XYZ file of C-alpha atoms in Angstrom:
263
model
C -12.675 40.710 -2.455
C -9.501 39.349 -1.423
C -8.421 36.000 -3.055
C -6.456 33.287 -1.336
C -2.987 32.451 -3.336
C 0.028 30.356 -2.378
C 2.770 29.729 -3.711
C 4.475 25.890 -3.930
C 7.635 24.594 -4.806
C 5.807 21.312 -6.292
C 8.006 17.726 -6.912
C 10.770 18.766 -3.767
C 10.914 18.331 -0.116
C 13.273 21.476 0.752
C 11.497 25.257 -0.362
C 13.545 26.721 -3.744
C 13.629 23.298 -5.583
C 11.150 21.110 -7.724
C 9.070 23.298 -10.042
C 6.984 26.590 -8.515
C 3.665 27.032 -8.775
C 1.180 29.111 -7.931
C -2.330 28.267 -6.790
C -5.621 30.290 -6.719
C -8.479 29.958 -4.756
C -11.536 31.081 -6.679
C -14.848 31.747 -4.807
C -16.740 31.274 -8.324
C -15.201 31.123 -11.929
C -13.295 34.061 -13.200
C -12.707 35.506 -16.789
C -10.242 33.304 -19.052
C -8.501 37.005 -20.185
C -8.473 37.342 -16.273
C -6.901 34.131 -15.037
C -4.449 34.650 -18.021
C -3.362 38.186 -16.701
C -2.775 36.597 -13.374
C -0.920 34.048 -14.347
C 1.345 36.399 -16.325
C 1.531 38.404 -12.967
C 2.792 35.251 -11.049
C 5.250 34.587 -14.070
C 6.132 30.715 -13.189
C 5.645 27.899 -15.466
C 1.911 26.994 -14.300
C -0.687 28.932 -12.380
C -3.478 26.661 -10.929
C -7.072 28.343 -10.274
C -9.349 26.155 -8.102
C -13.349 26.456 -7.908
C -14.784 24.379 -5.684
C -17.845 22.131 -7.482
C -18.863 20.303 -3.512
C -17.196 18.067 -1.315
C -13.595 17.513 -2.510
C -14.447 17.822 -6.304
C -13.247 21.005 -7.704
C -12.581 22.946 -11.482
C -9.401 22.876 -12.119
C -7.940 25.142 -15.251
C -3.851 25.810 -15.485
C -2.262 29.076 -17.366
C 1.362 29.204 -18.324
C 2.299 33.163 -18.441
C 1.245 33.449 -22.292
C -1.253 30.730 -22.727
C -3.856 27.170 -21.302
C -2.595 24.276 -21.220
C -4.767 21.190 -21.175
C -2.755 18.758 -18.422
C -0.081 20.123 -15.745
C 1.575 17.548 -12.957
C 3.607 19.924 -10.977
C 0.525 22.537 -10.434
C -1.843 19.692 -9.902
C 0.104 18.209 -7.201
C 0.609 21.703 -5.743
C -3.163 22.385 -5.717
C -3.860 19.284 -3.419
C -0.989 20.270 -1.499
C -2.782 23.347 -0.646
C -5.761 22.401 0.094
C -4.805 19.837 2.282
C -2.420 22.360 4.426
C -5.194 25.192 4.238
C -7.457 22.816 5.901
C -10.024 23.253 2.482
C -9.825 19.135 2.695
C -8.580 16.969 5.356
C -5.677 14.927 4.559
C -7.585 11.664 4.575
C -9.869 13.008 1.987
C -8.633 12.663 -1.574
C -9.334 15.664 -4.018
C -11.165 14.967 -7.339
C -10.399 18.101 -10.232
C -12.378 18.329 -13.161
C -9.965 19.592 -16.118
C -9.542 19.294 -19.456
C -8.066 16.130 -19.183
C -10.865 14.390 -17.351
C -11.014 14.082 -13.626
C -7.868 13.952 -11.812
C -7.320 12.627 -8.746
C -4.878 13.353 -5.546
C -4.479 11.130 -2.034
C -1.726 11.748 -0.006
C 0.200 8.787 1.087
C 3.159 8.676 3.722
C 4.157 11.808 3.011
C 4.035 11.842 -0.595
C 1.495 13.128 -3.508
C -0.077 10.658 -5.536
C -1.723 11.758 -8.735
C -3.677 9.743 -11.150
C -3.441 10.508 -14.216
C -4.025 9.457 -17.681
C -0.841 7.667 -19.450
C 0.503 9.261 -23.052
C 1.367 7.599 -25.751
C 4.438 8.656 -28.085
C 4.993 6.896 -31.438
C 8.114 6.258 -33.118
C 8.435 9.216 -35.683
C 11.410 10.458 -37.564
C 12.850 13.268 -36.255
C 11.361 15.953 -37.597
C 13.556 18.868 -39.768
C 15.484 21.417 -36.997
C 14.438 19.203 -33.159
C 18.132 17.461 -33.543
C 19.740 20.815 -34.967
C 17.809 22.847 -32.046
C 19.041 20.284 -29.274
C 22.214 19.665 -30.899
C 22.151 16.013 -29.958
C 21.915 12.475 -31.766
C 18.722 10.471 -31.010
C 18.722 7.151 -30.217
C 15.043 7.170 -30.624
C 12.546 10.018 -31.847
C 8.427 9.679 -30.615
C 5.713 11.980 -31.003
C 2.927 12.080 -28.590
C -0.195 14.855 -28.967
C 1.799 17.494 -27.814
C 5.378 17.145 -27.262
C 8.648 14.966 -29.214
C 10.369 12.837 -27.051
C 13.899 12.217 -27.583
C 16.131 9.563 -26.325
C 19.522 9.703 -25.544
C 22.666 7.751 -24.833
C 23.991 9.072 -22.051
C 22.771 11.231 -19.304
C 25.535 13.546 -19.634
C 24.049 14.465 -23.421
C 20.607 15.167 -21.491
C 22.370 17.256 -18.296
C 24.437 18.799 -20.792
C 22.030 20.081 -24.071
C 21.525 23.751 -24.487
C 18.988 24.348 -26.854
C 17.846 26.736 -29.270
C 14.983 28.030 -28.026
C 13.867 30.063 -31.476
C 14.018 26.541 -33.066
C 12.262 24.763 -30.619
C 9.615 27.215 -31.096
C 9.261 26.815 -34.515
C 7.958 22.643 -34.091
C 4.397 22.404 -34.064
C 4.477 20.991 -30.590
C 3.942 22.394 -27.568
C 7.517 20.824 -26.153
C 10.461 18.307 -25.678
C 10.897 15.936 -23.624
C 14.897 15.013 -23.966
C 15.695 11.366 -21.647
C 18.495 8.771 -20.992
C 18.739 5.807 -18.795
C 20.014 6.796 -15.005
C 23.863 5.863 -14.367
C 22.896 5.811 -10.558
C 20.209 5.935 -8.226
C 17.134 6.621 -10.591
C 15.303 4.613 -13.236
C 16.352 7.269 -16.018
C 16.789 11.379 -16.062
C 14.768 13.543 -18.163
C 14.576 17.768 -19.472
C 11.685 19.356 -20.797
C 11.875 22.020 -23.181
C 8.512 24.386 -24.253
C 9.335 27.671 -25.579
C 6.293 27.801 -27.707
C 3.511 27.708 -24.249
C 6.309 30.727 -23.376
C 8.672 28.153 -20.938
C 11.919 27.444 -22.359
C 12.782 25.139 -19.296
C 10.083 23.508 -17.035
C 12.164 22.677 -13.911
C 9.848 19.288 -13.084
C 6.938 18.066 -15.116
C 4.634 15.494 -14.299
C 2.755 15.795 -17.968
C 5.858 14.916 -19.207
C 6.272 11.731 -16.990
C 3.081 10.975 -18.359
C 4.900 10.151 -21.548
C 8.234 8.634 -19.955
C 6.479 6.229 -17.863
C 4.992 3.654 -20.412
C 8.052 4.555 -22.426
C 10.622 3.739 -19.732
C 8.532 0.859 -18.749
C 8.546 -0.893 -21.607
C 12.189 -0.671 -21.906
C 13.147 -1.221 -18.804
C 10.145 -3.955 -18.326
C 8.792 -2.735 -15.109
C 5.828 -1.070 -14.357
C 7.127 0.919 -11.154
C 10.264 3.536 -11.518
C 11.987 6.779 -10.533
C 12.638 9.625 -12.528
C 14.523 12.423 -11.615
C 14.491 15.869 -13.969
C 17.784 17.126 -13.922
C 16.972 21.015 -14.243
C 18.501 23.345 -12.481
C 16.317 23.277 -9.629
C 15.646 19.390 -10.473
C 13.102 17.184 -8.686
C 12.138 13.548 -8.219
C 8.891 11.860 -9.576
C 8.139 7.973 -9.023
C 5.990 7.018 -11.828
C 3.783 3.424 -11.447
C 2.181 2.405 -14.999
C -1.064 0.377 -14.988
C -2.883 -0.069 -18.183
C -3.209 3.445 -19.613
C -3.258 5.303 -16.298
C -0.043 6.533 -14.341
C 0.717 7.222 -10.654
C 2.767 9.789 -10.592
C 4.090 10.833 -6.684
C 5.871 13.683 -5.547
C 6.465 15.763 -2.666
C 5.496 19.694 -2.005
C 6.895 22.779 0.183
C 4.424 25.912 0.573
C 6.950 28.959 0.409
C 4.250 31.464 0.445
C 0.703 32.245 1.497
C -1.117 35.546 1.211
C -3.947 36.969 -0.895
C -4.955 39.040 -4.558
C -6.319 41.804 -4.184
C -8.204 42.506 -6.915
């Protein structure tokens, strides 16, 4: 039976920018060794596999190429994004997914994404031995949230300009980094992440990750609305709004690709 896949550039509004994702329409649930050897067949940072529950609720379940991961932005937004253009849901209709993060939720709105999802905490920590050595930066300010370190820099140049060590990273019992700085123009503050050890050693745009920057940035910057821009090499924009321990994160989507697994 053939399977419906497309392929999204997720957080962009032009095609070969923002952060790629694939996204799999599932008749009924498949295999976890088999959604695992597809999404090391797509080889992008997230593959999203969809299973329709009724109405516009639907399993949700995201696979880097080597492993789960419990809470992904960028596929999550590309998933509505597909299921509004395939015609699965009308735009009017927002989609619920049911994930290992609870049930997310999508609405489109003037021409944007808007995800809800649940805000992260990360607590002031020292840095632990090798993140500053791997980065090769000095931290203003060192959290730890479940999964990743966030680090906070200076300047934005420091953020545009770290090359990491990617063994290094790996060897931090987190899944990634999140590396930040205030904006000098135009956004709220810039951000890199950084996860060699869920086998991604840069995630172009990551909404997770802005899960973590917005009550961060908002308690800095003492505003509950802002605009973050990742500043990858593809690079994307995601407007973050904070209310109590949710965040709206909105972003745009392009669909570069449409066709079918055969398998």
């Amino acid at each position: 039976m053939a399977i419906a896949l497309a392929h999204v550039d997720a957080f962009s509004s032009e095609p070969f920018a923002g952060n790629p994702a694939a996204v799999c329409l599932l008749p009924q649930p498949k295999d976890p060794v088999w959604l695992q050897s597809v999404a090391q067949e797509m080889n992008l940072s997230e593959t999203a596999f969809l299973v329709r529950r009724g109405g516009s609720d639907f399993d949700l379940r995201w696979f880097t190429p080597t492993c789960e991961v419990d809470l992904c932005g960028h596929a999550t937004l590309a998933s509505a994004h597909v299921l509004w253009e395939l015609g699965v849901l009308a735009e009017s209709e927002p989609a619920r997914f049911h994930t290992a993060s609870g049930v997310l939720t999508a609405s489109s709105r003037d021409g944007w994404i808007e995800l809800d999802f649940p805000a992260i905490a990360a607590r002031p920590c020292p840095p632990p031995e090798g993140l500053l050595a791997a980065l090769g930066v000095e931290a203003d300010y060192v959290g730890r949230s479940a999964s990743d370190y966030l680090v906070e820099v200076s300047q934005e140049s420091t953020v545009r300009q770290v090359r990491p060590d990617f063994e290094l990273l790996k060897q931090l019992p987190v899944q990634g980094v999140i590396v930040t700085s205030a904006s000098n123009g135009g956004f709220d503050f810039v951000s890199r992440y950084f996860a060699p050890a869920a086998g991604i050693d840069e995630d172009p745009v990551t909404g997770s990750a802005h899960c973590c920057l917005a009550p961060f940035w908002s308690r800095k910057l003492g505003r509950s609305r802002l605009v973050g821009e990742q500043v990858s090499a593809r690079g994307g924009i995601v407007r973050v709004a904070l209310a109590d321990d949710r965040v709206k994160l909105a972003g745009q989507a392009v669909t570069v690709a449409v066709g079918e697994l055969m398998i």
